[in-house]
CSV table of C-alpha atoms and ligand atoms in Angstrom, one decimal:
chain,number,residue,atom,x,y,z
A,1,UNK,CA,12.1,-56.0,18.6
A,2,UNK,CA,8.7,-56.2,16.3
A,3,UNK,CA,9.9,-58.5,13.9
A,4,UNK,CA,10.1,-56.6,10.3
A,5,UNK,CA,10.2,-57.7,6.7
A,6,UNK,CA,11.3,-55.7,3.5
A,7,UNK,CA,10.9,-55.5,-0.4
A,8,UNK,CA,14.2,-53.6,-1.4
A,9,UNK,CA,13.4,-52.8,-5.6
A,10,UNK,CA,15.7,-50.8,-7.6
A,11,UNK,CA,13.5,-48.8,-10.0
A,12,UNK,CA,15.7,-50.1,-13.1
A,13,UNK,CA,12.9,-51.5,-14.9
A,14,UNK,CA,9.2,-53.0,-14.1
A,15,UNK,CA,8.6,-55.7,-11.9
A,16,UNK,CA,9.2,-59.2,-13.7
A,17,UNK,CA,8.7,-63.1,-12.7
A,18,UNK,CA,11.8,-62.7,-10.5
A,19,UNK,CA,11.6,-60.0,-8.7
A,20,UNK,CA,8.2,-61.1,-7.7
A,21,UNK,CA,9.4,-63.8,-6.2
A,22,UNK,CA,11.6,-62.2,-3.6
A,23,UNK,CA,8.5,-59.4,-3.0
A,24,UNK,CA,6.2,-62.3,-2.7
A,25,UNK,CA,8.6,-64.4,-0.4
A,26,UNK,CA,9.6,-61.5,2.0
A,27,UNK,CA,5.5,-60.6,2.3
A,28,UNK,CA,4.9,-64.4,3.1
A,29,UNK,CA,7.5,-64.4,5.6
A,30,UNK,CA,6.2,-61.4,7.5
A,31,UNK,CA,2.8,-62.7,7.5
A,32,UNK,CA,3.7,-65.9,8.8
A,33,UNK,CA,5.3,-64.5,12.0
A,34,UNK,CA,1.4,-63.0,12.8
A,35,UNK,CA,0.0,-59.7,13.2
A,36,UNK,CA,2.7,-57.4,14.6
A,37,UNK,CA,4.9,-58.4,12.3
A,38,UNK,CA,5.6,-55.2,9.6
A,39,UNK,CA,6.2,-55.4,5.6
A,40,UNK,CA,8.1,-52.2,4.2
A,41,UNK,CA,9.1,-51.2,0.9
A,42,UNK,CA,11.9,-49.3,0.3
A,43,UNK,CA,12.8,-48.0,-3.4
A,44,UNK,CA,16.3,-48.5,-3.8
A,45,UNK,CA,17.0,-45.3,-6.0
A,46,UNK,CA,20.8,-44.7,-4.7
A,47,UNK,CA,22.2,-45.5,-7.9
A,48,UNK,CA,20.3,-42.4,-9.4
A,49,UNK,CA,22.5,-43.5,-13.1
A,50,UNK,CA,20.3,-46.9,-13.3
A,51,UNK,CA,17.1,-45.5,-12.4
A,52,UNK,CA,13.9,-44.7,-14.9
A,53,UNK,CA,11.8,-42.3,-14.1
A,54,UNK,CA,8.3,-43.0,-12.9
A,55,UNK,CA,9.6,-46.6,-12.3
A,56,UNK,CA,9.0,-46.5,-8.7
A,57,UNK,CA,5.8,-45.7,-8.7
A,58,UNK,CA,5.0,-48.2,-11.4
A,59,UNK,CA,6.4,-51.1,-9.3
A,60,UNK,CA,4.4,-49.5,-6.9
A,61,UNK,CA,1.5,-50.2,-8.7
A,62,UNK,CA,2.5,-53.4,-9.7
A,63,UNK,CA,2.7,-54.4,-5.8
A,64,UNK,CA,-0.8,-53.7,-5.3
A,65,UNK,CA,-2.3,-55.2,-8.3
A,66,UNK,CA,-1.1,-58.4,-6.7
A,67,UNK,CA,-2.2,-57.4,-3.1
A,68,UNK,CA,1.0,-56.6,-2.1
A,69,UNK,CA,0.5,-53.9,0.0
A,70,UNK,CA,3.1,-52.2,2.7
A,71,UNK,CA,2.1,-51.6,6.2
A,72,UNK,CA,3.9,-48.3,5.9
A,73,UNK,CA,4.6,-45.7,3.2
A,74,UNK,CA,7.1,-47.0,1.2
A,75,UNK,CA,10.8,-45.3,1.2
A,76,UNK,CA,12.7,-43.6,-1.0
A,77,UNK,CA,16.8,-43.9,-0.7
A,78,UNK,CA,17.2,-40.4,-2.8
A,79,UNK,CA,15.5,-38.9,0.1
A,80,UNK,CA,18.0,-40.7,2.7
A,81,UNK,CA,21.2,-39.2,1.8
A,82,UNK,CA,22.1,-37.3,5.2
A,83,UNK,CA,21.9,-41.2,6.9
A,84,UNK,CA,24.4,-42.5,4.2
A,85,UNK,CA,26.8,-39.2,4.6
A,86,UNK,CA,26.6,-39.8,8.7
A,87,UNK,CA,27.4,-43.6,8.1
A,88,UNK,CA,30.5,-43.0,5.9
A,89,UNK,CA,31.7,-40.2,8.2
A,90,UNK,CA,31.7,-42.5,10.9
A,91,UNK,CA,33.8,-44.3,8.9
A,92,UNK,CA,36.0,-42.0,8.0
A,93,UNK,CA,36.6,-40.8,11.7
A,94,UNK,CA,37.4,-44.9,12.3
A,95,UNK,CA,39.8,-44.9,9.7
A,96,UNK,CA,37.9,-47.6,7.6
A,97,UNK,CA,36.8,-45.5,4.7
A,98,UNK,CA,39.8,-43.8,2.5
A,99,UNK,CA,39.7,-42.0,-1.0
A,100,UNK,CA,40.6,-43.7,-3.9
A,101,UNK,CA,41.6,-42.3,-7.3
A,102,UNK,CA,41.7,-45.4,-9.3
A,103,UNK,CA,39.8,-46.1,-12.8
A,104,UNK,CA,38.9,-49.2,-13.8
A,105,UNK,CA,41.8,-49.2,-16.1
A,106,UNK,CA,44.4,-48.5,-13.4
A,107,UNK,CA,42.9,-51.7,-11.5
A,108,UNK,CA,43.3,-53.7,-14.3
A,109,UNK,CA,47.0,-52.8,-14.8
A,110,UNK,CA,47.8,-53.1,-11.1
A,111,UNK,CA,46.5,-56.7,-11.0
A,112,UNK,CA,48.0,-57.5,-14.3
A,113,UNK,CA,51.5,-56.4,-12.6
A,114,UNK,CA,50.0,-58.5,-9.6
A,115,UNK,CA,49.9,-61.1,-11.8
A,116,UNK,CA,46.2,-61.6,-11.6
A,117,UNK,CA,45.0,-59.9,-14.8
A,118,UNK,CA,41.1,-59.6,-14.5
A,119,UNK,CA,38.9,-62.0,-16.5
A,120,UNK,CA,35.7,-60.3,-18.0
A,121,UNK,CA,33.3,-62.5,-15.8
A,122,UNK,CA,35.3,-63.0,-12.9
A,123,UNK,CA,35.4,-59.8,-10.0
A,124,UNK,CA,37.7,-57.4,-10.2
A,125,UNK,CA,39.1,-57.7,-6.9
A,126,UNK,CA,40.7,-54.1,-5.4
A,127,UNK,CA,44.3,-54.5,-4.9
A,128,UNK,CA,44.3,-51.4,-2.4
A,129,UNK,CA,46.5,-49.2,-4.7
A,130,UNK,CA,45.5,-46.5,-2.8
A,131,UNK,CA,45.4,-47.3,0.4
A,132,UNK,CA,48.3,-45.1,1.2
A,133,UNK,CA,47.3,-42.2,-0.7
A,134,UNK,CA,46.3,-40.7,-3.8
A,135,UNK,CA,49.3,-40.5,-5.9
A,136,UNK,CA,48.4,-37.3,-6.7
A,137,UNK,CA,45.4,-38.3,-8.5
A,138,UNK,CA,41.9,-37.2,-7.9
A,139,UNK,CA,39.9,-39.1,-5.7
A,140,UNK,CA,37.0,-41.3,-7.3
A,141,UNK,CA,35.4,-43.2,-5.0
A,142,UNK,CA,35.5,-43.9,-1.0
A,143,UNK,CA,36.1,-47.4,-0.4
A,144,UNK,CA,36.1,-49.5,2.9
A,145,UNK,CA,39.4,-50.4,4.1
A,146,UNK,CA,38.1,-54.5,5.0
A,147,UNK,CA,41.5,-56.0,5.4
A,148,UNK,CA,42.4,-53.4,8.2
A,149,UNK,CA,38.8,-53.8,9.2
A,150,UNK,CA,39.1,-57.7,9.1
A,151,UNK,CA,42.3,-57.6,11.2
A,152,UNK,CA,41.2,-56.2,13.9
A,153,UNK,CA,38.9,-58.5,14.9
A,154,UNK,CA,39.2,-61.3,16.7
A,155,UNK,CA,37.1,-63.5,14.7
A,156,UNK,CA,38.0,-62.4,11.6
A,157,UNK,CA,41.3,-63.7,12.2
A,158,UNK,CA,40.9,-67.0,9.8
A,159,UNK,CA,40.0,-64.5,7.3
A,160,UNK,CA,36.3,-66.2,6.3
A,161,UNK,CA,33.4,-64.2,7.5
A,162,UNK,CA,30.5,-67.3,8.0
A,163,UNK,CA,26.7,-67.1,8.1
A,164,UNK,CA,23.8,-69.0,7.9
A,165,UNK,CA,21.3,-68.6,5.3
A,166,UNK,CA,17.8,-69.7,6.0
A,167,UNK,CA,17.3,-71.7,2.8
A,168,UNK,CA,20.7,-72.1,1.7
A,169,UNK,CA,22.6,-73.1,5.2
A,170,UNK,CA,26.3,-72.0,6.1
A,171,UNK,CA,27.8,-69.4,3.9
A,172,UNK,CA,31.2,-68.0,3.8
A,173,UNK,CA,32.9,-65.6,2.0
A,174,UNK,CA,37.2,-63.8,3.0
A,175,UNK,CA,35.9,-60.7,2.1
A,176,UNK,CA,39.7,-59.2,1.4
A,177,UNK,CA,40.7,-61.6,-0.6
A,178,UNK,CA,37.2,-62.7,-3.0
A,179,UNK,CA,36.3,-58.9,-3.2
A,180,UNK,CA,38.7,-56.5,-1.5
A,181,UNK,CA,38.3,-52.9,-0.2
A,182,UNK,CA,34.9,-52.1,-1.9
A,183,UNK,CA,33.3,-48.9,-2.6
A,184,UNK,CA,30.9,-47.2,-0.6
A,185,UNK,CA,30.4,-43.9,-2.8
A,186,UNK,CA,31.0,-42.7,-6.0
A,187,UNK,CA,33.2,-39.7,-6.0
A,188,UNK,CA,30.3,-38.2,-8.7
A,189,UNK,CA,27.9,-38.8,-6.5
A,190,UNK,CA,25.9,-42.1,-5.8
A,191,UNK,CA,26.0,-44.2,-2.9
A,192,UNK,CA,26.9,-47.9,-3.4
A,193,UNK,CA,24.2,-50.6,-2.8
A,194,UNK,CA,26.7,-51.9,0.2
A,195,UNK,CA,26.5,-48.6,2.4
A,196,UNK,CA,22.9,-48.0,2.2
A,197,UNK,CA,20.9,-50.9,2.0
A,198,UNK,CA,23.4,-51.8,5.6
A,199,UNK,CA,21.9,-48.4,6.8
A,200,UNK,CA,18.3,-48.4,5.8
A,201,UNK,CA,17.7,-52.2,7.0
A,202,UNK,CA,19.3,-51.0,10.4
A,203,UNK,CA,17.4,-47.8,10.6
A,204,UNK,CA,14.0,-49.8,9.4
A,205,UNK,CA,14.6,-52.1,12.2
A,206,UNK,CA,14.3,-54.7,9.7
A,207,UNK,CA,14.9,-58.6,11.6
A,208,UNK,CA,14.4,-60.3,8.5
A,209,UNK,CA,15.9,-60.0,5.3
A,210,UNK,CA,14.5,-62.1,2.2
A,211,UNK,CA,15.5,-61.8,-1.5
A,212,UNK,CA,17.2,-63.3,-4.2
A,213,UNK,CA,19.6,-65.4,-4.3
A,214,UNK,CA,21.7,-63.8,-6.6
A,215,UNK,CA,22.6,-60.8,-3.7
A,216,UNK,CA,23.5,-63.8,-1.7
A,217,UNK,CA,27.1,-63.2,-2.3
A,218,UNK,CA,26.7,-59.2,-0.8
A,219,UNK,CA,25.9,-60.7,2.3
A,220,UNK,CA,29.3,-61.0,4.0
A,221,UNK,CA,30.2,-57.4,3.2
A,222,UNK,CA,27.0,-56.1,4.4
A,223,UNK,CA,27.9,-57.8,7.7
A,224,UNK,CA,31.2,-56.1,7.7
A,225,UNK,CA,29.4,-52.9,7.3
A,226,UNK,CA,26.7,-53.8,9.9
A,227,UNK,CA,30.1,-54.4,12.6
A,228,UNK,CA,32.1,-51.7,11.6
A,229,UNK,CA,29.0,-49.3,12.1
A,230,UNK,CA,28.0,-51.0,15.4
A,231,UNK,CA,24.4,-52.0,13.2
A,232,UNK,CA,22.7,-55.3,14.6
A,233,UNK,CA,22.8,-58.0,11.6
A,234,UNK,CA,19.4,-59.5,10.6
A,235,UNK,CA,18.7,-62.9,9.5
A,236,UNK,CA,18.9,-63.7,5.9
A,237,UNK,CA,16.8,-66.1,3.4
A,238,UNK,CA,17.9,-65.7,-0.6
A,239,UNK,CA,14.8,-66.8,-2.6
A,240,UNK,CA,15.5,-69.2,-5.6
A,241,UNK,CA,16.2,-67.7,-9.2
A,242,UNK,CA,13.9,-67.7,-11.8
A,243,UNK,CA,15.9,-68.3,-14.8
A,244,UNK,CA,15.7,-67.0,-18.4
A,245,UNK,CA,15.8,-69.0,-21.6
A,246,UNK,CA,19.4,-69.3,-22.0
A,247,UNK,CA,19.5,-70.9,-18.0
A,248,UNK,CA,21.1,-67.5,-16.9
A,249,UNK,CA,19.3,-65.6,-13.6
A,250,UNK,CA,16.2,-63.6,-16.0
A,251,UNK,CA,17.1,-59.7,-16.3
A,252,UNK,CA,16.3,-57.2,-19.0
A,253,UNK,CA,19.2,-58.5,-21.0
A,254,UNK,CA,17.5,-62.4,-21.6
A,255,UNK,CA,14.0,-60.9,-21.8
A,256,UNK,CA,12.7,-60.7,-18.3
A,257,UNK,CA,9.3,-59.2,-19.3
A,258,UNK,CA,7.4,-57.2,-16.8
A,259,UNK,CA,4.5,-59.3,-15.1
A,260,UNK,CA,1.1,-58.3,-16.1
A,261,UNK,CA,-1.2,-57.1,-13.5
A,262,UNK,CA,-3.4,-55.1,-15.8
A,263,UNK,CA,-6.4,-57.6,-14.7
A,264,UNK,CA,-7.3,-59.4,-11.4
A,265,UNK,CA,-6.6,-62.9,-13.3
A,266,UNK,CA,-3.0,-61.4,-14.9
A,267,UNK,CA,-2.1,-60.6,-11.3
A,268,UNK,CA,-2.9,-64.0,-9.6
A,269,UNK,CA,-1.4,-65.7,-12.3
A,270,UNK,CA,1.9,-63.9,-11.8
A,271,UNK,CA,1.8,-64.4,-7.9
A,272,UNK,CA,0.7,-68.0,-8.8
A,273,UNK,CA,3.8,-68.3,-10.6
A,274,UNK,CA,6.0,-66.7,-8.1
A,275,UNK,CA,4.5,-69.3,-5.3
A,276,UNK,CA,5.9,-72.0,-7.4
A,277,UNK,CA,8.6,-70.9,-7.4
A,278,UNK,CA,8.9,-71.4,-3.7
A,279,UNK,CA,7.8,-74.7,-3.9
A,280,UNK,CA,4.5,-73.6,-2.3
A,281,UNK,CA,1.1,-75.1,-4.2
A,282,UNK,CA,-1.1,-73.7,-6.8
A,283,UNK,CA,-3.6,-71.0,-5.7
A,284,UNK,CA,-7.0,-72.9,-5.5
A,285,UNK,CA,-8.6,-68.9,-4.8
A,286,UNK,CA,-9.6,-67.0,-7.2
A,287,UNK,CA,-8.0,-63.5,-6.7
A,288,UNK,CA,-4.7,-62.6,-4.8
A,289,UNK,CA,-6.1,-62.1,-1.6
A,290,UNK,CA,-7.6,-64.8,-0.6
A,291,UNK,CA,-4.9,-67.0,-2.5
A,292,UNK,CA,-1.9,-64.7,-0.5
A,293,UNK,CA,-3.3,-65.9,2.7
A,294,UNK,CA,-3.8,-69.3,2.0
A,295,UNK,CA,-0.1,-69.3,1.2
A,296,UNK,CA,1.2,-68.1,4.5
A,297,UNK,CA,0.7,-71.5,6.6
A,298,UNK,CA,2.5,-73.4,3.5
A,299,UNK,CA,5.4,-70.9,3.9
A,300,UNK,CA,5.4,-71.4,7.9
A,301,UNK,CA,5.8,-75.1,7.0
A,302,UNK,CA,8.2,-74.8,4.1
A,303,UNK,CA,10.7,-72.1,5.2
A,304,UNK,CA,10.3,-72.8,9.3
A,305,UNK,CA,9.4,-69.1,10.7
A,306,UNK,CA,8.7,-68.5,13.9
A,307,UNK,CA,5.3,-68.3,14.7
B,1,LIG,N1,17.7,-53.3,-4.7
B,1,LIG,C1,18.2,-54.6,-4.8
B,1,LIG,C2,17.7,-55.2,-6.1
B,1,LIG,O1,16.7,-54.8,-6.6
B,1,LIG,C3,17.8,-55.5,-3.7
B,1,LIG,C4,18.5,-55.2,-2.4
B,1,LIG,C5,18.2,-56.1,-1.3
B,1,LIG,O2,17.1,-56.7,-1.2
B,1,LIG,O3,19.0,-56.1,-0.4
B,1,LIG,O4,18.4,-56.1,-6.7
């Protein structure tokens, strides 16, 4: 398969130092596998709620400013919906996707009776209220049934789901028990980040998944997804964090400005920045292009792609 690469944004807000990172990383990585080797975009606009408009296009933008430039049109999830209804209908008909009805409120009293009230930071892990029905209550969401899911397999049976990470080594998560049955649409509409990104990466033929390290955790449900769905399961790098002042992962919240590419000098300094980030050296080029592909053997070296 032609090895493939992706940048994944969700038009929430402009490009900033982090997410730069993970579109610089990704780019690197393709380019250091050689020639045939594709870079796609792919604007995650699912979760149509979080979105600003315009945003896409402005990231977009941003992308190119730095040299950043997809060797296909970019996608759009909004425009993908008939793949995400056909995934979760194939989960329906194997009995590992099932209506829920629950609030947040009602999953907060049924782990408080549980005994495991929810603490504001910690997840709020499903305790499958309604995996025997409704109770008469409308449904909300469609969640995946990952303890039945998890049972039936073989090699499931310790309960930890394992993988390696290219940068971060052997990760392992027990799905049921850290997260629960998780949801893969909104009854009101959008489609959770879980279903689709599983189904756009497969459908991309993307090999090579690289981004932050902060989705790391996503990982083991995504592979559930990928082996419930019969999907192959790529390999997976999670970029370091840029952090904010306060030492917390930078978003809007702790002032994660966008980058400037207005200029030719804004945009390799951003990229520049980003490169550090990945331990790779300071551009000695003076515009992106030049200082891009001087990064690529570094990133062979650093991160060990194949050639
Ligand atoms: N859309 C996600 C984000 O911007 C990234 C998804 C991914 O790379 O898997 O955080």
């Amino acid at each position: 398969m032609r090895e493939t690469g992706r940048f994944a944004p969700s038009p929430t807000g402009p490009l900033h130092a982090g997410s730069l990172v993970a579109a610089l990383a990704s780019w690197l990585d393709v380019r250091a596998r050689g020639p045939q080797a594709r870079w796609l975009i792919r604007i995650e606009d699912a979760d149509t709620e979080r979105c600003l408009p315009g945003m896409g296009e402005h990231i977009l933008r941003q992308l190119a400013d730095c040299g950043l430039l997809p060797d296909e049109a970019p996608i759009w999830q909004t425009q993908r919906t008939e793949r995400y209804e056909a995934a979760l209908a194939r989960l329906q008909a194997l009995g590992l996707a099932y209506p829920c009805g629950c609030s947040r409120k009602d999953i907060d009293e049924a782990l408080a009776r549980l005994g495991r009230p929810h603490t504001r930071h910690g997840e709020r892990v499903y305790p499958g209220t309604c995996r025997d029905g409704l109770h008469g209550k409308p449904a909300r969401a469609w969640r995946f049934a990952t303890e039945k899911f998890e049972s039936a397999q073989p090699a499931l049976a310790s309960g930890e789901l394992c993988w390696t990470d290219r940068r971060l080594g052997r990760q392992c998560q027990d799905v049921s028990r850290e997260v629960g049955d998780f949801v893969l649409r909104r009854a009101d509409g959008p489609w959770a980040y879980q279903l689709a990104v599983v189904v756009d990466d497969a459908e991309q033929g993307v090999t090579d998944v690289v981004r932050g390290e902060d989705l790391a955790d996503n990982t083991a449900r995504q592979i559930l997804l990928q082996r419930a769905l019969g999907l192959p399961t790529p390999s997976y790098l999670h970029t370091p964090l840029v952090r904010g002042a306060d030492g917390d992962k930078l978003s809007k919240q702790n002032g994660a400005i966008s980058i400037d590419t207005a200029t030719p000098e804004a945009a390799l300094a951003a990229l520049d920045t980003a490169a550090r980030v990945l331990g790779l050296r300071a551009a000695t080029a003076a515009s992106c292009a030049p200082a891009l592909a001087g990064w690529v053997p570094e990133w062979r070296d650093l991160y060990n792609s194949r050639p």
